[in-house]
């Protein structure tokens, strides 16, 4: 089972530092001009959502043992939009799809990537978030654009064996690519000037530059990279194969939550800065 590439498990233990906020940027997952057609909800009396508890800030237990997180609150917002009962059930990550297939839940909302392997077992709603790739540089960096031309001849760190390394080799071949074995080594490499830029998944980078471990050294520069061949299609809600009624109801609710502004509200609540 594939999880989107984001190492945010340390986020809950980090104390966020104060940074100058970037403008909130959210991709347009759903065309705003589309007319919403209310689906048939007559046979959907409740939704039993399955999630897990070890992936902050998406789904986790807070200090009081309450199930919270971006995925959890989005599921609850969906049920409010559909005016039906919302039931949240937790399972271990490895058991989520098996429990869905066994009829112990109706949908999985747990940052499940829309991969070919997962599509063979379940159907997905529209994607509701992505994990793009981005560049991070030191705050005192004086060089220019994060483009193949702008980074030609410069040292760029990346984690060895990842899609991010493959992308750099394909499109930033004129840069001096420096692979690191671990994310921590890559962070240290940028802090210690062993490399001039770092390329990684934007969510883990966001938590690092906004947390105490970075010591305020670094910031995003340039835009986000969304190439699905390297960074995936994103994350959707999983339902049983052929359960089109529920899938369509969830898509309707996702678009409604987005249009109402609730999606942006949840994003701002759980993410200290925009990673898009």
GROMACS .gro file of C-alpha atoms in nm:
model
  276
    1UNK     CA    1   0.000   0.000   0.000
    2UNK     CA    2   0.148   0.332  -0.101
    3UNK     CA    3   0.144   0.643   0.112
    4UNK     CA    4   0.206   0.984  -0.040
    5UNK     CA    5   0.566   1.085   0.010
    6UNK     CA    6   0.553   1.305   0.314
    7UNK     CA    7   0.754   1.260   0.632
    8UNK     CA    8   0.542   1.458   0.871
    9UNK     CA    9   0.535   1.221   1.166
   10UNK     CA   10   0.773   1.452   1.351
   11UNK     CA   11   0.548   1.751   1.302
   12UNK     CA   12   0.349   1.694   1.619
   13UNK     CA   13   0.668   1.704   1.826
   14UNK     CA   14   0.795   2.028   1.672
   15UNK     CA   15   0.715   2.367   1.815
   16UNK     CA   16   0.640   2.598   1.524
   17UNK     CA   17   0.847   2.913   1.494
   18UNK     CA   18   0.709   3.245   1.380
   19UNK     CA   19   0.768   3.304   1.011
   20UNK     CA   20   0.646   3.559   0.764
   21UNK     CA   21   0.339   3.382   0.618
   22UNK     CA   22   0.322   3.313   0.247
   23UNK     CA   23  -0.002   3.392   0.067
   24UNK     CA   24  -0.237   3.096   0.088
   25UNK     CA   25  -0.225   2.910  -0.242
   26UNK     CA   26  -0.465   2.623  -0.304
   27UNK     CA   27  -0.488   2.439  -0.635
   28UNK     CA   28  -0.830   2.440  -0.799
   29UNK     CA   29  -0.916   2.074  -0.752
   30UNK     CA   30  -1.276   2.134  -0.860
   31UNK     CA   31  -1.385   2.380  -1.133
   32UNK     CA   32  -1.571   2.651  -0.944
   33UNK     CA   33  -1.799   2.725  -1.238
   34UNK     CA   34  -1.940   2.370  -1.253
   35UNK     CA   35  -2.305   2.343  -1.153
   36UNK     CA   36  -2.344   2.107  -0.862
   37UNK     CA   37  -2.610   1.840  -0.909
   38UNK     CA   38  -2.735   1.693  -0.582
   39UNK     CA   39  -2.689   1.314  -0.593
   40UNK     CA   40  -2.945   1.060  -0.479
   41UNK     CA   41  -2.883   1.021  -0.105
   42UNK     CA   42  -3.192   0.815  -0.027
   43UNK     CA   43  -2.989   0.499   0.044
   44UNK     CA   44  -2.703   0.670   0.226
   45UNK     CA   45  -2.807   0.716   0.588
   46UNK     CA   46  -2.458   0.739   0.734
   47UNK     CA   47  -2.094   0.707   0.631
   48UNK     CA   48  -1.851   0.492   0.828
   49UNK     CA   49  -1.510   0.646   0.759
   50UNK     CA   50  -1.198   0.441   0.826
   51UNK     CA   51  -0.873   0.618   0.913
   52UNK     CA   52  -0.567   0.565   1.131
   53UNK     CA   53  -0.404   0.756   1.412
   54UNK     CA   54  -0.035   0.793   1.335
   55UNK     CA   55  -0.007   1.053   1.059
   56UNK     CA   56  -0.021   1.409   1.195
   57UNK     CA   57  -0.149   1.656   1.095
   58UNK     CA   58  -0.379   1.450   0.871
   59UNK     CA   59  -0.513   1.193   1.120
   60UNK     CA   60  -0.391   1.147   1.476
   61UNK     CA   61  -0.490   1.147   1.843
   62UNK     CA   62  -0.445   1.475   2.026
   63UNK     CA   63  -0.320   1.507   2.384
   64UNK     CA   64  -0.667   1.426   2.516
   65UNK     CA   65  -0.695   1.115   2.300
   66UNK     CA   66  -0.940   1.272   2.055
   67UNK     CA   67  -0.925   1.178   1.688
   68UNK     CA   68  -0.840   1.493   1.494
   69UNK     CA   69  -0.658   1.607   1.181
   70UNK     CA   70  -0.719   1.747   0.836
   71UNK     CA   71  -0.859   1.420   0.698
   72UNK     CA   72  -1.080   1.367   1.003
   73UNK     CA   73  -1.227   1.717   1.000
   74UNK     CA   74  -1.279   1.701   0.624
   75UNK     CA   75  -1.477   1.379   0.668
   76UNK     CA   76  -1.694   1.546   0.932
   77UNK     CA   77  -1.747   1.848   0.705
   78UNK     CA   78  -1.858   1.611   0.427
   79UNK     CA   79  -2.121   1.458   0.653
   80UNK     CA   80  -2.247   1.801   0.756
   81UNK     CA   81  -2.278   1.894   0.389
   82UNK     CA   82  -2.471   1.574   0.313
   83UNK     CA   83  -2.677   1.605   0.635
   84UNK     CA   84  -2.606   1.247   0.736
   85UNK     CA   85  -2.445   1.074   1.032
   86UNK     CA   86  -2.066   1.057   1.033
   87UNK     CA   87  -1.895   0.762   1.204
   88UNK     CA   88  -1.516   0.765   1.240
   89UNK     CA   89  -1.343   0.431   1.297
   90UNK     CA   90  -0.970   0.375   1.335
   91UNK     CA   91  -0.762   0.086   1.206
   92UNK     CA   92  -0.392   0.024   1.158
   93UNK     CA   93  -0.260   0.151   0.826
   94UNK     CA   94  -0.196  -0.196   0.684
   95UNK     CA   95  -0.553  -0.307   0.759
   96UNK     CA   96  -0.748  -0.014   0.617
   97UNK     CA   97  -0.832  -0.159   0.276
   98UNK     CA   98  -0.890  -0.507   0.414
   99UNK     CA   99  -1.140  -0.369   0.665
  100UNK     CA  100  -1.313  -0.173   0.390
  101UNK     CA  101  -1.338  -0.487   0.175
  102UNK     CA  102  -1.470  -0.680   0.475
  103UNK     CA  103  -1.759  -0.436   0.511
  104UNK     CA  104  -1.640  -0.278   0.836
  105UNK     CA  105  -1.643   0.068   0.683
  106UNK     CA  106  -1.782   0.257   0.385
  107UNK     CA  107  -1.488   0.478   0.291
  108UNK     CA  108  -1.120   0.526   0.373
  109UNK     CA  109  -0.993   0.879   0.437
  110UNK     CA  110  -0.633   0.841   0.548
  111UNK     CA  111  -0.406   1.005   0.288
  112UNK     CA  112  -0.431   0.703   0.061
  113UNK     CA  113  -0.246   0.769  -0.264
  114UNK     CA  114  -0.425   0.716  -0.593
  115UNK     CA  115  -0.178   0.460  -0.727
  116UNK     CA  116  -0.235   0.184  -0.980
  117UNK     CA  117  -0.192  -0.071  -0.700
  118UNK     CA  118  -0.462   0.091  -0.488
  119UNK     CA  119  -0.694   0.146  -0.786
  120UNK     CA  120  -0.689  -0.228  -0.847
  121UNK     CA  121  -0.864  -0.275  -0.512
  122UNK     CA  122  -1.082   0.035  -0.465
  123UNK     CA  123  -1.244   0.325  -0.645
  124UNK     CA  124  -1.146   0.682  -0.560
  125UNK     CA  125  -1.324   1.013  -0.537
  126UNK     CA  126  -1.176   1.321  -0.696
  127UNK     CA  127  -0.841   1.402  -0.542
  128UNK     CA  128  -0.859   1.648  -0.255
  129UNK     CA  129  -0.491   1.720  -0.199
  130UNK     CA  130  -0.155   1.674  -0.363
  131UNK     CA  131   0.203   1.647  -0.243
  132UNK     CA  132   0.402   1.851  -0.492
  133UNK     CA  133   0.780   1.886  -0.496
  134UNK     CA  134   0.952   2.215  -0.418
  135UNK     CA  135   1.293   2.372  -0.371
  136UNK     CA  136   1.415   2.511  -0.041
  137UNK     CA  137   1.715   2.743  -0.010
  138UNK     CA  138   1.887   2.923   0.274
  139UNK     CA  139   1.733   3.259   0.359
  140UNK     CA  140   2.059   3.432   0.270
  141UNK     CA  141   2.082   3.270  -0.075
  142UNK     CA  142   2.142   3.536  -0.336
  143UNK     CA  143   2.101   3.347  -0.661
  144UNK     CA  144   1.807   3.352  -0.894
  145UNK     CA  145   1.540   3.132  -1.045
  146UNK     CA  146   1.467   2.771  -0.949
  147UNK     CA  147   1.480   2.661  -1.311
  148UNK     CA  148   1.716   2.427  -1.500
  149UNK     CA  149   1.896   2.735  -1.629
  150UNK     CA  150   1.900   2.916  -1.295
  151UNK     CA  151   2.039   2.611  -1.113
  152UNK     CA  152   2.290   2.508  -1.381
  153UNK     CA  153   2.622   2.437  -1.213
  154UNK     CA  154   2.480   2.473  -0.862
  155UNK     CA  155   2.469   2.200  -0.599
  156UNK     CA  156   2.121   2.063  -0.531
  157UNK     CA  157   2.058   1.814  -0.254
  158UNK     CA  158   1.802   1.535  -0.276
  159UNK     CA  159   1.725   1.209  -0.099
  160UNK     CA  160   1.881   0.916  -0.280
  161UNK     CA  161   1.657   0.671  -0.460
  162UNK     CA  162   1.347   0.890  -0.461
  163UNK     CA  163   1.125   1.020  -0.737
  164UNK     CA  164   1.269   1.362  -0.658
  165UNK     CA  165   1.618   1.243  -0.747
  166UNK     CA  166   1.488   1.091  -1.071
  167UNK     CA  167   1.315   1.419  -1.158
  168UNK     CA  168   1.631   1.622  -1.101
  169UNK     CA  169   1.835   1.385  -1.316
  170UNK     CA  170   1.576   1.413  -1.595
  171UNK     CA  171   1.517   1.789  -1.593
  172UNK     CA  172   1.802   1.951  -1.396
  173UNK     CA  173   2.089   1.755  -1.546
  174UNK     CA  174   2.316   2.062  -1.556
  175UNK     CA  175   2.297   2.097  -1.179
  176UNK     CA  176   2.540   1.916  -0.951
  177UNK     CA  177   2.302   1.671  -0.786
  178UNK     CA  178   2.409   1.559  -0.439
  179UNK     CA  179   2.215   1.256  -0.302
  180UNK     CA  180   2.176   1.208   0.074
  181UNK     CA  181   2.082   0.883   0.244
  182UNK     CA  182   1.830   1.037   0.484
  183UNK     CA  183   1.607   1.343   0.503
  184UNK     CA  184   1.790   1.457   0.818
  185UNK     CA  185   2.125   1.445   0.634
  186UNK     CA  186   1.974   1.643   0.346
  187UNK     CA  187   1.847   1.910   0.584
  188UNK     CA  188   2.187   1.935   0.751
  189UNK     CA  189   2.354   1.957   0.411
  190UNK     CA  190   2.156   2.267   0.325
  191UNK     CA  191   2.205   2.422   0.668
  192UNK     CA  192   2.581   2.361   0.652
  193UNK     CA  193   2.616   2.490   0.294
  194UNK     CA  194   2.715   2.148   0.157
  195UNK     CA  195   2.445   2.217  -0.104
  196UNK     CA  196   2.288   2.540  -0.228
  197UNK     CA  197   1.931   2.411  -0.263
  198UNK     CA  198   1.726   2.111  -0.154
  199UNK     CA  199   1.453   1.938  -0.356
  200UNK     CA  200   1.197   1.723  -0.175
  201UNK     CA  201   0.826   1.678  -0.113
  202UNK     CA  202   0.669   2.006  -0.015
  203UNK     CA  203   0.479   1.888   0.293
  204UNK     CA  204   0.780   1.753   0.479
  205UNK     CA  205   0.981   2.060   0.374
  206UNK     CA  206   0.707   2.288   0.505
  207UNK     CA  207   0.717   2.133   0.851
  208UNK     CA  208   1.095   2.138   0.859
  209UNK     CA  209   1.140   2.504   0.764
  210UNK     CA  210   0.857   2.604   0.998
  211UNK     CA  211   0.986   2.397   1.292
  212UNK     CA  212   1.265   2.438   1.541
  213UNK     CA  213   1.500   2.188   1.372
  214UNK     CA  214   1.571   2.425   1.083
  215UNK     CA  215   1.665   2.709   1.321
  216UNK     CA  216   1.509   2.955   1.080
  217UNK     CA  217   1.768   2.885   0.813
  218UNK     CA  218   1.562   2.828   0.506
  219UNK     CA  219   1.257   2.905   0.293
  220UNK     CA  220   1.071   2.793  -0.018
  221UNK     CA  221   1.184   2.943  -0.344
  222UNK     CA  222   1.018   2.898  -0.680
  223UNK     CA  223   0.692   2.726  -0.756
  224UNK     CA  224   0.558   2.377  -0.698
  225UNK     CA  225   0.613   2.078  -0.928
  226UNK     CA  226   0.314   1.853  -0.992
  227UNK     CA  227   0.434   1.607  -1.258
  228UNK     CA  228   0.215   1.298  -1.196
  229UNK     CA  229   0.470   1.067  -1.357
  230UNK     CA  230   0.705   1.139  -1.068
  231UNK     CA  231   0.497   1.274  -0.779
  232UNK     CA  232   0.170   1.087  -0.817
  233UNK     CA  233  -0.193   1.176  -0.883
  234UNK     CA  234  -0.264   1.288  -0.529
  235UNK     CA  235  -0.493   1.163  -0.256
  236UNK     CA  236  -0.860   1.067  -0.273
  237UNK     CA  237  -1.122   0.900  -0.056
  238UNK     CA  238  -1.142   0.526  -0.124
  239UNK     CA  239  -1.469   0.334  -0.157
  240UNK     CA  240  -1.548  -0.022  -0.257
  241UNK     CA  241  -1.522  -0.105  -0.625
  242UNK     CA  242  -1.850  -0.020  -0.797
  243UNK     CA  243  -1.994   0.189  -0.514
  244UNK     CA  244  -2.072   0.475  -0.748
  245UNK     CA  245  -2.357   0.613  -0.538
  246UNK     CA  246  -2.128   0.683  -0.243
  247UNK     CA  247  -1.841   0.800  -0.461
  248UNK     CA  248  -2.066   1.053  -0.636
  249UNK     CA  249  -2.210   1.172  -0.305
  250UNK     CA  250  -1.858   1.224  -0.169
  251UNK     CA  251  -1.753   1.414  -0.480
  252UNK     CA  252  -2.057   1.638  -0.447
  253UNK     CA  253  -1.976   1.704  -0.083
  254UNK     CA  254  -1.607   1.771  -0.152
  255UNK     CA  255  -1.696   2.034  -0.409
  256UNK     CA  256  -1.953   2.188  -0.177
  257UNK     CA  257  -1.703   2.204   0.111
  258UNK     CA  258  -1.452   2.368  -0.122
  259UNK     CA  259  -1.699   2.627  -0.250
  260UNK     CA  260  -1.820   2.716   0.096
  261UNK     CA  261  -1.471   2.808   0.213
  262UNK     CA  262  -1.462   2.528   0.471
  263UNK     CA  263  -1.181   2.349   0.288
  264UNK     CA  264  -0.958   2.655   0.308
  265UNK     CA  265  -1.048   2.700   0.674
  266UNK     CA  266  -0.936   2.344   0.752
  267UNK     CA  267  -0.618   2.388   0.549
  268UNK     CA  268  -0.525   2.699   0.745
  269UNK     CA  269  -0.604   2.522   1.073
  270UNK     CA  270  -0.373   2.227   1.017
  271UNK     CA  271  -0.089   2.364   0.806
  272UNK     CA  272   0.136   2.644   0.935
  273UNK     CA  273   0.205   2.772   0.585
  274UNK     CA  274   0.106   2.693   0.228
  275UNK     CA  275   0.312   2.418   0.066
  276UNK     CA  276   0.167   2.462  -0.284
   0.00000   0.00000   0.00000
